[in-house]
Coordinates of N, CA and C in Angstrom, one line a residue:
Chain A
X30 N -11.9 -15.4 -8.1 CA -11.3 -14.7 -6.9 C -10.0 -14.1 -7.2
X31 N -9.9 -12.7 -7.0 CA -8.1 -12.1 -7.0 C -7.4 -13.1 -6.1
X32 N -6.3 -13.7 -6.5 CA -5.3 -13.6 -5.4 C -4.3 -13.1 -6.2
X33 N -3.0 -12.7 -5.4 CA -1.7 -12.3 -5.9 C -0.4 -13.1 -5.0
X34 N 0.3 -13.9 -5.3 CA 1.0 -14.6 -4.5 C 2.9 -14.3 -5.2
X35 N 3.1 -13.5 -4.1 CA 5.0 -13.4 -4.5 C 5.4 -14.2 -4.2
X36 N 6.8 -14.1 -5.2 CA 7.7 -15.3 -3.9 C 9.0 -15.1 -4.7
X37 N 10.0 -15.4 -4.3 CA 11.4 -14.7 -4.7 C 12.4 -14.5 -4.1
X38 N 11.9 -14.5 -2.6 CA 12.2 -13.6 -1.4 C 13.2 -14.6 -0.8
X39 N 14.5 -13.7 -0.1 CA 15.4 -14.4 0.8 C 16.7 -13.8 1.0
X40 N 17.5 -13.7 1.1 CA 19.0 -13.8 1.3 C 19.6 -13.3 0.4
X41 N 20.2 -12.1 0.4 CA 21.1 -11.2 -0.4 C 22.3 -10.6 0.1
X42 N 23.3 -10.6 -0.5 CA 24.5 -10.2 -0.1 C 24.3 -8.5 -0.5
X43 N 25.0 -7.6 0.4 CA 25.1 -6.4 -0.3 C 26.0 -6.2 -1.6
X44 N 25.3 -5.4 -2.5 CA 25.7 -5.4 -3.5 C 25.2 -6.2 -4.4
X45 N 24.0 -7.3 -4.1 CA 24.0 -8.0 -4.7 C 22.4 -8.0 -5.4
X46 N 22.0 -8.9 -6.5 CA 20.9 -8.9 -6.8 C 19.9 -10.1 -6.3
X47 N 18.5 -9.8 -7.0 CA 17.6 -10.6 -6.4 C 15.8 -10.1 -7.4
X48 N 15.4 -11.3 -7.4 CA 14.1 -10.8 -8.6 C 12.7 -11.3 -7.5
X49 N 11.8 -10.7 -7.6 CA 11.0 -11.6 -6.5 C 9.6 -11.0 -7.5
X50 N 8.8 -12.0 -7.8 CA 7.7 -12.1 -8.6 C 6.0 -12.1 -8.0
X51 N 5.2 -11.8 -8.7 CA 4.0 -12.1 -8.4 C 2.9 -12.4 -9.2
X52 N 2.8 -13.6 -8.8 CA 1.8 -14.5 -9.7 C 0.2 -13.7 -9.5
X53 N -0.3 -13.4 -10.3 CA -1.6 -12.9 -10.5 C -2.5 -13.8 -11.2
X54 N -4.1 -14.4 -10.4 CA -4.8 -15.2 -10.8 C -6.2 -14.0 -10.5
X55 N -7.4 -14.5 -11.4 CA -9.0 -14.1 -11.3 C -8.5 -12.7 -11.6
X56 N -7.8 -12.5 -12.5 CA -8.1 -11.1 -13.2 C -6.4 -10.9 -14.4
X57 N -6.9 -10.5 -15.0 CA -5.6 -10.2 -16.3 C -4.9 -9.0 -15.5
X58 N -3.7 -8.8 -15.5 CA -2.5 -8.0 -15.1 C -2.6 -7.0 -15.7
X59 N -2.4 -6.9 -16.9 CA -2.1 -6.2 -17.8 C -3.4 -5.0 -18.3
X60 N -4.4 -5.1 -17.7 CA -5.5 -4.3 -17.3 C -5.5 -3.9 -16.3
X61 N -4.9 -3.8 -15.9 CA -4.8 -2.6 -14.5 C -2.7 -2.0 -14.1
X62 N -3.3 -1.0 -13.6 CA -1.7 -0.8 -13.1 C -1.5 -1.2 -11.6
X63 N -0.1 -1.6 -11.7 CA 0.3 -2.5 -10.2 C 1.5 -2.0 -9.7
X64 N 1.0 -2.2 -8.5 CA 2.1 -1.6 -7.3 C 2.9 -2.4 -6.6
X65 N 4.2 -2.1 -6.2 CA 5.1 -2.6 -5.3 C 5.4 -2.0 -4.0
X66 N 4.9 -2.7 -2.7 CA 4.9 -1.6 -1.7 C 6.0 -2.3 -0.6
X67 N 6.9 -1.6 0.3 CA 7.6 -2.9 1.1 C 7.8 -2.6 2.4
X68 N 8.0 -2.8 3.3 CA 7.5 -2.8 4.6 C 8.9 -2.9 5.7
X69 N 10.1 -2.3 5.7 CA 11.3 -2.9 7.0 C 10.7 -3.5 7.8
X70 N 11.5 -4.2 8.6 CA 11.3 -5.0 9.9 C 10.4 -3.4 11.2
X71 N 9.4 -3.7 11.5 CA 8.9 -3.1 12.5 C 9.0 -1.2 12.0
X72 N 8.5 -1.5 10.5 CA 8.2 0.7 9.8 C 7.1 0.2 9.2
X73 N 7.0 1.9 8.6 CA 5.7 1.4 7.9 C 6.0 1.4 6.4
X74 N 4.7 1.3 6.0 CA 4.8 1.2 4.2 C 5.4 2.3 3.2
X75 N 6.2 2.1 2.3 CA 6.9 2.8 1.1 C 6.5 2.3 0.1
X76 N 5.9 3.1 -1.0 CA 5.9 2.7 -2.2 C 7.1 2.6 -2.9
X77 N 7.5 1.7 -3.4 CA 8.4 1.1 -4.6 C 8.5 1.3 -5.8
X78 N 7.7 0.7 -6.5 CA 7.7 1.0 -8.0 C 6.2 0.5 -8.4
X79 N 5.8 1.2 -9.7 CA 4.6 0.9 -10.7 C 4.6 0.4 -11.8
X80 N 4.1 0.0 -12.3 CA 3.6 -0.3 -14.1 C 2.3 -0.2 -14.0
X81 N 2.4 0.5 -15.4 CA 1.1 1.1 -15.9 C 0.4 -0.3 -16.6
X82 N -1.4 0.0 -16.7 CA -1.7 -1.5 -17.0 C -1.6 -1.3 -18.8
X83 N -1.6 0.3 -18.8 CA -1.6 0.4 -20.4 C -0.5 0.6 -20.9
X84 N 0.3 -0.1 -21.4 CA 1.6 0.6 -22.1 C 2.8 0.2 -21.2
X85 N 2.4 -0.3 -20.2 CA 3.4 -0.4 -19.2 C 4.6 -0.1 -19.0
X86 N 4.2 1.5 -18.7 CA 5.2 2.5 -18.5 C 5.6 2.6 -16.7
X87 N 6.8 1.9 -16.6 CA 7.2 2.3 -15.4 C 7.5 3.0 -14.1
X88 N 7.4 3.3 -12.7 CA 7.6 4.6 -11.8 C 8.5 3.8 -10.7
X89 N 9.0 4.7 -10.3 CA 10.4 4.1 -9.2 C 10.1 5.7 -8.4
X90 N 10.3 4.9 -7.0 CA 10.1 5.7 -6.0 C 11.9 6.5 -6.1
X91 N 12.3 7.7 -5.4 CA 13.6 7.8 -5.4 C 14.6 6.8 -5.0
X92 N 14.3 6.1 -4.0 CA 15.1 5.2 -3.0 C 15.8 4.1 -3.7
X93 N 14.6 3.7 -4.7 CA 15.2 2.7 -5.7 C 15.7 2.7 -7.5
X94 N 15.1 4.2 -7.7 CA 15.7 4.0 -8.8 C 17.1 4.2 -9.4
X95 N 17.1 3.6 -10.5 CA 18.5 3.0 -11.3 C 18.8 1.5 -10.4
X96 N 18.5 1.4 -9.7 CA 19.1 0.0 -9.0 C 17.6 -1.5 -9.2
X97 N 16.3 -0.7 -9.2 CA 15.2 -1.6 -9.8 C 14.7 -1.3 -10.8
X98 N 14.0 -2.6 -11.2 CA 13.0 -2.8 -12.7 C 12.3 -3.6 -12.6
X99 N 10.9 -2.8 -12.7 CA 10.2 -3.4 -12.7 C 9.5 -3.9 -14.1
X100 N 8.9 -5.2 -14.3 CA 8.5 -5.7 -15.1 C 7.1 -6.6 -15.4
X101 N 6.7 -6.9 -16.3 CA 5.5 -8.0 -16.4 C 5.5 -9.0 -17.5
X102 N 4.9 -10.4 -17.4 CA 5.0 -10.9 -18.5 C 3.9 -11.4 -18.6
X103 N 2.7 -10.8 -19.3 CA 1.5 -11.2 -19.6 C 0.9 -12.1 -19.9
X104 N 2.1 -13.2 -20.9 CA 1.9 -14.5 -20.6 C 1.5 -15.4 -19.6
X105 N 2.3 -15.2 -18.7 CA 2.4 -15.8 -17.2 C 1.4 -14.6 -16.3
X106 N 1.1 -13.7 -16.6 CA -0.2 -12.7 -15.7 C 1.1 -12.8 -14.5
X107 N 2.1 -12.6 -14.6 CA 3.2 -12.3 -13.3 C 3.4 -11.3 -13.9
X108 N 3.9 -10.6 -12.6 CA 4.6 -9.1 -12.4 C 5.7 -9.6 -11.5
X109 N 7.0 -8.3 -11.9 CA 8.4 -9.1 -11.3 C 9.1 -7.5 -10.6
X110 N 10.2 -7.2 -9.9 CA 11.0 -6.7 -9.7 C 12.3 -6.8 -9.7
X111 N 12.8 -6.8 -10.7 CA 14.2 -7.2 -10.4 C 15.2 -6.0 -9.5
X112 N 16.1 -6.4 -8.3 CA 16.3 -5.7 -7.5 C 17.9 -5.7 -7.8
X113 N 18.8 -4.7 -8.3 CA 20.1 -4.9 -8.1 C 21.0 -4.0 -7.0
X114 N 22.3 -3.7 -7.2 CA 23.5 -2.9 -5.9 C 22.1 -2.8 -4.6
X115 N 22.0 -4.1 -3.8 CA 21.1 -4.0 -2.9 C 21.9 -3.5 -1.5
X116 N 21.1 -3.0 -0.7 CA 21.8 -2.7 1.0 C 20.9 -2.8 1.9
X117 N 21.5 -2.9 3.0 CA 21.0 -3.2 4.1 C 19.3 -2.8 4.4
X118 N 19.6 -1.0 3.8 CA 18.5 -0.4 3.7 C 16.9 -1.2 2.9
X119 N 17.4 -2.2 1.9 CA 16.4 -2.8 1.1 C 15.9 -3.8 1.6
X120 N 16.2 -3.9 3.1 CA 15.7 -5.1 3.6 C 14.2 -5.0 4.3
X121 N 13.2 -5.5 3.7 CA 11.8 -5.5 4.1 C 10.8 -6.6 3.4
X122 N 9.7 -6.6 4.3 CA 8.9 -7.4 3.2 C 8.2 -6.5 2.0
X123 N 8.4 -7.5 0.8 CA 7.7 -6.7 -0.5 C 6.3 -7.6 -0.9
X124 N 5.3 -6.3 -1.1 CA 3.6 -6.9 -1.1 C 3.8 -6.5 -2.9
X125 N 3.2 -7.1 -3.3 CA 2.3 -6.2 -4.7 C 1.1 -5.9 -4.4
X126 N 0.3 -5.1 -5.3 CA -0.9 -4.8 -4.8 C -1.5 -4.4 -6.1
X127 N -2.6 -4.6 -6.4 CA -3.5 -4.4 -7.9 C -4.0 -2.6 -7.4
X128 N -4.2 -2.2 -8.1 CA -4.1 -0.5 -7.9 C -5.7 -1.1 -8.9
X129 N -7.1 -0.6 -7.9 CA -8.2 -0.3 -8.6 C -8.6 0.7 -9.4
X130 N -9.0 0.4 -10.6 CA -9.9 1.4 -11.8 C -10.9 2.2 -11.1
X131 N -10.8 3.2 -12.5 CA -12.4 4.2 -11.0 C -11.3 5.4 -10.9
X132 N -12.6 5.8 -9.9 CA -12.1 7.4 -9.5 C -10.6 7.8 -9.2
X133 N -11.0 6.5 -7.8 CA -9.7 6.6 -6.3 C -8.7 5.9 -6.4
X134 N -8.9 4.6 -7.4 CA -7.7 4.0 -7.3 C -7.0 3.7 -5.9
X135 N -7.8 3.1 -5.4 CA -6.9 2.5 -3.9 C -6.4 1.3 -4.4
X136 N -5.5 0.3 -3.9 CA -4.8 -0.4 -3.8 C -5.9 -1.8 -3.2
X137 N -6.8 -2.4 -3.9 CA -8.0 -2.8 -3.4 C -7.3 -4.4 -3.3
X138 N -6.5 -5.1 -3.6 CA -6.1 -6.1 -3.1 C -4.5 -6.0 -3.4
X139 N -3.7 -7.3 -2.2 CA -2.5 -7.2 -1.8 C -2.0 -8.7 -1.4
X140 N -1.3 -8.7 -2.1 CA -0.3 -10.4 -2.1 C 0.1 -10.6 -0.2
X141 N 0.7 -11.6 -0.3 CA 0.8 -11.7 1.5 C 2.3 -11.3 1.6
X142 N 3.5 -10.9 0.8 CA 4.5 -10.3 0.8 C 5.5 -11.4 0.6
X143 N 6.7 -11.0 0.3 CA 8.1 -12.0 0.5 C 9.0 -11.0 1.0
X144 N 10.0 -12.1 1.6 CA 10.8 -11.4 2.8 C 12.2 -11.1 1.9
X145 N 12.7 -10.2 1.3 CA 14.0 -9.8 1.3 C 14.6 -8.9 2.2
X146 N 15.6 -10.0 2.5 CA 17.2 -9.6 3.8 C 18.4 -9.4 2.8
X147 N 19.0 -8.4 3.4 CA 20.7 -7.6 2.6 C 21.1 -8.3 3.5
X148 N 22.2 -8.8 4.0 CA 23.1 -9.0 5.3 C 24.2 -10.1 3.9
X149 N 25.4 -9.8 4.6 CA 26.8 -10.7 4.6 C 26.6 -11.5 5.6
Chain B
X11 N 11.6 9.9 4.9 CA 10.3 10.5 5.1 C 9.0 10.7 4.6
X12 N 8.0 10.0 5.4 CA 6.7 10.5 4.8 C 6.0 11.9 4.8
X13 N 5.4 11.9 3.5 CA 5.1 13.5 3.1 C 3.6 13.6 3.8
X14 N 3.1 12.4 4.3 CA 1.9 12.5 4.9 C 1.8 11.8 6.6
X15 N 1.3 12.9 7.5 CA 2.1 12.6 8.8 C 0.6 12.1 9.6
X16 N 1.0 10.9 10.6 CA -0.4 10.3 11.1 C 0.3 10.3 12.8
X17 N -0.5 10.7 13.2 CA -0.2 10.3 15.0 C 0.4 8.5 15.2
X18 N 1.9 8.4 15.9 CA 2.0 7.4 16.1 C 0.7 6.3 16.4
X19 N 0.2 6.7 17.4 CA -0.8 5.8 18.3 C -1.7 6.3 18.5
X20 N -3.2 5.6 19.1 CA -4.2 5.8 19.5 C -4.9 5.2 20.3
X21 N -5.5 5.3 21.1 CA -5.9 4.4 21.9 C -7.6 5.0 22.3
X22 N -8.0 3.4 22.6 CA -9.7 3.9 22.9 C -10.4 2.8 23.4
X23 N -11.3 3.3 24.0 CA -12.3 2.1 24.9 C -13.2 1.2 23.7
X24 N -13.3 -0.1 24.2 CA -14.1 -0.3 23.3 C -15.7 -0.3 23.3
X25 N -16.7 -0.1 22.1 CA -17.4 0.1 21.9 C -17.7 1.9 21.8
X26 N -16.4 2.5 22.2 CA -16.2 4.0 21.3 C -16.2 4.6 20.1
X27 N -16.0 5.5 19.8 CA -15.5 6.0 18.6 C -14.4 6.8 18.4
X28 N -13.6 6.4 17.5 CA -12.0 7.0 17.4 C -11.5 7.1 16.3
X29 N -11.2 8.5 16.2 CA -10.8 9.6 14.7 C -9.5 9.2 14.5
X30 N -8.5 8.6 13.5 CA -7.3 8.7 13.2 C -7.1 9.6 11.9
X31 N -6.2 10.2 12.2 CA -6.1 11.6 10.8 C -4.9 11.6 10.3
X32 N -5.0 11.9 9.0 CA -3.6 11.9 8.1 C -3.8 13.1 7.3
X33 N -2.3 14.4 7.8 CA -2.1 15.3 7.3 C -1.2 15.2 6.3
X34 N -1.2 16.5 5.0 CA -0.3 16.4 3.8 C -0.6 17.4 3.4
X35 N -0.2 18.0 2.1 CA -0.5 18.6 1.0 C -1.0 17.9 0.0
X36 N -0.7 16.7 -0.1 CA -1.5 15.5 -1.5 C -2.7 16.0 -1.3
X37 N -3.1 15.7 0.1 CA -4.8 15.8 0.3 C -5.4 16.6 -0.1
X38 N -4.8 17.7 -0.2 CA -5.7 19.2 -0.9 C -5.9 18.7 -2.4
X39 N -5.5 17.6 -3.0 CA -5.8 17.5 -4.4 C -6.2 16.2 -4.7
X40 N -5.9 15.3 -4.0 CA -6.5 13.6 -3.9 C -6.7 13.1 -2.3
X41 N -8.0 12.6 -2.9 CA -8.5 11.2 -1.7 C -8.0 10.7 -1.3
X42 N -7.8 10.7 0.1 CA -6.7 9.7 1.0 C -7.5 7.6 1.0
X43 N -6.8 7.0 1.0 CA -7.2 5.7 1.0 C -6.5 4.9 2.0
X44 N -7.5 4.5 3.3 CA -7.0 4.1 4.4 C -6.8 2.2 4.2
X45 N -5.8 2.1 4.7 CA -5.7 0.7 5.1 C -5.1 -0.1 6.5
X46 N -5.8 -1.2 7.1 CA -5.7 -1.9 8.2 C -4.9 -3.2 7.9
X47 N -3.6 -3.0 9.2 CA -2.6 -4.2 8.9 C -2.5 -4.7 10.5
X48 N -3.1 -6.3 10.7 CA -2.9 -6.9 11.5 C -1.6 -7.4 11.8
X49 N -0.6 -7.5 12.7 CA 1.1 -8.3 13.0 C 0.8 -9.5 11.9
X50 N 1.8 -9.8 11.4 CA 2.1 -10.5 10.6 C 1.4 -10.6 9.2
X51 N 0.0 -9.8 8.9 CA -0.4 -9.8 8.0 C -0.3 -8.8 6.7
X52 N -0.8 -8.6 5.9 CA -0.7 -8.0 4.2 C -1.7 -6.9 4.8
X53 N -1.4 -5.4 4.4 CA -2.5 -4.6 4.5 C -4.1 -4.9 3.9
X54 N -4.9 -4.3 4.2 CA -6.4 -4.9 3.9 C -6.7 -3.2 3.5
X55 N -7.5 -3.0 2.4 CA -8.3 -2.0 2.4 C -9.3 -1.5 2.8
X56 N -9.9 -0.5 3.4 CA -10.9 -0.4 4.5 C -11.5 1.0 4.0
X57 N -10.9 1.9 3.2 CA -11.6 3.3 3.2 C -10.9 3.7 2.0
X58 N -11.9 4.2 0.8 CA -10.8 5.0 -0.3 C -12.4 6.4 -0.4
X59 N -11.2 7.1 -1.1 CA -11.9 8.0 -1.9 C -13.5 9.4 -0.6
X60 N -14.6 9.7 -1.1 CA -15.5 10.1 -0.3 C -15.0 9.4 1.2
X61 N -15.8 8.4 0.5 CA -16.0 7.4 2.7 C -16.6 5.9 1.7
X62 N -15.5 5.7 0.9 CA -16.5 4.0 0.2 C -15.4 2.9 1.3
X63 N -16.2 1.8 0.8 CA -16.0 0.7 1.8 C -15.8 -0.3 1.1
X64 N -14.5 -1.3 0.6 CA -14.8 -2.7 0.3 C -15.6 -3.0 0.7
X65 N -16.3 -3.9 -0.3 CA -17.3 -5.2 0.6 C -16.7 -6.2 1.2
X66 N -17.4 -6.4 2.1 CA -16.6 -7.0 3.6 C -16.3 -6.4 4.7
X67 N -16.2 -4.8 4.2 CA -15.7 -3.5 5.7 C -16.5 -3.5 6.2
X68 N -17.4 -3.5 7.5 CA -18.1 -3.3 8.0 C -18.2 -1.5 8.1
X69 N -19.5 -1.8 8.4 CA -19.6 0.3 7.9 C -19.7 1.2 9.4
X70 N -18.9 0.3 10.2 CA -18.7 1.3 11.4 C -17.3 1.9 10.9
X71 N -16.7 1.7 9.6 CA -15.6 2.2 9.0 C -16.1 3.8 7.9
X72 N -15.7 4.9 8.1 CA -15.9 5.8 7.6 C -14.5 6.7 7.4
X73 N -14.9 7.6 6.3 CA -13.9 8.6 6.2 C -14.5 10.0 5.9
X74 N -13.6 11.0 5.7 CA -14.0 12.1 5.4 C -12.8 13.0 5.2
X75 N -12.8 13.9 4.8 CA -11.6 15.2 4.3 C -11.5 16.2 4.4
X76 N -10.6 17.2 5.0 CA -11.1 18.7 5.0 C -9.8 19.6 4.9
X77 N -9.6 20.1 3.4 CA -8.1 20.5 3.3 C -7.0 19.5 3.1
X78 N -6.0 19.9 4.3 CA -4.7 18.8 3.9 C -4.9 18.1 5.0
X79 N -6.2 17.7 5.4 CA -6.4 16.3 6.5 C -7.5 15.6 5.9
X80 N -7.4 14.0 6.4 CA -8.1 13.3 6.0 C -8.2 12.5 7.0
X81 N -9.5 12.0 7.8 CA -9.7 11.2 8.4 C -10.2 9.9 8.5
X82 N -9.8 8.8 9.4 CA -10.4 7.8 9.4 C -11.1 7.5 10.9
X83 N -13.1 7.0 10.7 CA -13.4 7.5 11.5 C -13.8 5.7 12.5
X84 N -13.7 5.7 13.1 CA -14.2 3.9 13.3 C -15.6 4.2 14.3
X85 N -16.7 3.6 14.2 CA -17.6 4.0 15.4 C -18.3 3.1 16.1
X86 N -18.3 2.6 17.4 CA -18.1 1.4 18.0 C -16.9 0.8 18.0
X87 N -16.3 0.4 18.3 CA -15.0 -0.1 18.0 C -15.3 -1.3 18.5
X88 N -14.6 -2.5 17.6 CA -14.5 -4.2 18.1 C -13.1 -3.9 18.4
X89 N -12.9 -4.9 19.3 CA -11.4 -5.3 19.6 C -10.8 -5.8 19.0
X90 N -11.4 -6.3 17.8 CA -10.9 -6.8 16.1 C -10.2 -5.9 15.6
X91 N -10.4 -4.6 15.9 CA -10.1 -3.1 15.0 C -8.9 -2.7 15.7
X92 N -8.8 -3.3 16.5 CA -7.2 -3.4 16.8 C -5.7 -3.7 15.5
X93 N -5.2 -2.5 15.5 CA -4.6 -3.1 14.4 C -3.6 -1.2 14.1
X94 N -2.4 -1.7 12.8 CA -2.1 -0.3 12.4 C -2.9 -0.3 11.2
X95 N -3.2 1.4 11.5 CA -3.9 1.5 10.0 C -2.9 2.9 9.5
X96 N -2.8 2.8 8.3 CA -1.9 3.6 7.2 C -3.2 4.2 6.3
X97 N -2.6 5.7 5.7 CA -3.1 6.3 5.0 C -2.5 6.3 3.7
X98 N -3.0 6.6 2.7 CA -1.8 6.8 1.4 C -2.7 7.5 -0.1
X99 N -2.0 8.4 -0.3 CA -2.4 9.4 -1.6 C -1.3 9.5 -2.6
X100 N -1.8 10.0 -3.6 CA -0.9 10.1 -5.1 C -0.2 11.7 -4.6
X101 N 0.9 11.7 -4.9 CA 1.7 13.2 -5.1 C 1.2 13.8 -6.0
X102 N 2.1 14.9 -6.2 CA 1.9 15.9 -7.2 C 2.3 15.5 -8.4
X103 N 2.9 14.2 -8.7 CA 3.2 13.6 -10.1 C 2.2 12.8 -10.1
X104 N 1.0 12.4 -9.7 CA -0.3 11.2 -9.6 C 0.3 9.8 -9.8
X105 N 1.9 9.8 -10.2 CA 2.4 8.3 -10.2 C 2.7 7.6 -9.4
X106 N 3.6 8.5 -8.9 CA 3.8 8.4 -7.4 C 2.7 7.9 -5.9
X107 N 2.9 7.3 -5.2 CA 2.2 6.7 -4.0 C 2.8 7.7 -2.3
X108 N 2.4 7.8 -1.4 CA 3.1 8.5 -0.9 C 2.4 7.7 0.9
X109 N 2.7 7.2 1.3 CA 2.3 6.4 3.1 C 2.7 7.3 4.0
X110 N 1.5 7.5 5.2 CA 1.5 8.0 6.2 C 2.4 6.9 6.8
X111 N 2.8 7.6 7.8 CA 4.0 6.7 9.0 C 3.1 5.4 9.7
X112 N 1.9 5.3 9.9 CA 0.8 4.9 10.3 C 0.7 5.3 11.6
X113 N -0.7 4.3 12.3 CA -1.2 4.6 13.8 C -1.7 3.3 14.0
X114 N -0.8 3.2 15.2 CA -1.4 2.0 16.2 C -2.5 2.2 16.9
X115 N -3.6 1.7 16.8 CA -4.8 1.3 17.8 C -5.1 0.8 18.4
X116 N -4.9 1.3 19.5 CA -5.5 0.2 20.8 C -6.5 0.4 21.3
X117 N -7.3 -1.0 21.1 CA -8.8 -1.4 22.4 C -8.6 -1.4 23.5
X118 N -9.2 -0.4 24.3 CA -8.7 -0.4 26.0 C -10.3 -1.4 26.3

């Protein structure tokens, strides 16, 4: 069975950093490309960032790049983001999602999210 | 801003049938792939590509495309199908991911 379970998530000062991870079980990581999607309080969905499952070449939406990086360690079949100079703005819940092979490539399963908050 | 625009809301009787559509320019070159998000929960996948269906969708879930619109079609509606559903396509860099604003549906 896929699951994807984050967790990382909590309490950030602006300016400040924060890494929030996702454990991937019932399928290897590193065979597929994966997404980071994140959600504000009461908006809808933005894509974040990607790695590729081959080569794992990375994508950053504008919003975040130079400030995230995203990564994986195939040992552990986790995927991570490390998030730095964070603001207010970056406060949402973050899903990962396995990006399916094939034609369409939808986003065919999705972790249950973790909550990162910016606030002093 | 999203580059792909969906009617805030929607509403519909149940046991109807009710069209939510997601306009862009992606769509003239990729398959829109719809997804259903219950309060508090993780989006679910419900519609990619032609009109395919995870297994588990129930197939009163359809889709279809025409230009820079792409629809999601529900027919019968349960009061289950209550929910936001989001649309989302690759940009013109295919790396890129790009979210309609979504649409809230309501079972009258």
């Amino acid at each position: 069975e896929v699951q994807l379970l984050e967790s990382g998530g909590g309490l950030a000062q602006p300016g400040g950093s924060l890494r929030v991870s996702c454990a991937a079980s019932g399928f290897i990581l590193s065979n597929y490309d994966m997404r980071w999607v994140r959600q504000a309080p009461g908006k809808g969905l933005e894509w974040v960032s990607a790695i590729s499952g081959r080569g794992g070449r990375p994508y950053y939406a504008d919003s975040v790049k130079g400030r995230f990086t995203i990564s994986r360690d195939d040992a552990k079949n986790t995927l991570y983001l490390q998030m730095n100079s964070l603001g207010a703005e970056d406060t949402a819940v973050y899903y990962c999602a396995r990006e399916s092979d094939g034609d369409y490539r939808p986003l065919d399963f999705w972790g249950q999210g973790t909550l990162v908050s910016v606030s002093s | 801003s999203s580059e792909l625009t969906q009617d805030p809301a929607v509403s519909v009787a149940l046991g109807q049938t009710v069209r939510i559509t997601c306009q862009g320019d992606s769509l003239r070159r990729h398959y829109a792939s719809w997804y259903r998000q219950k309060p508090g929960q993780a989006p679910v996948l419900v519609v990619y590509g032609r009109s395919n269906r995870p297994s588990g969708i129930p197939d009163r879930f359809s889709g279809s495309s025409s230009g820079n619109t792409a629809s999601l079609t529900v027919t019968g509606v349960q009061a289950e199908d209550e929910a936001d559903y989001y649309c989302n396509t690759r940009d013109s860099s295919d790396n890129h991911l790009e979210f309609g604003g979504g649409t809230k549906l309501t079972v009258l």
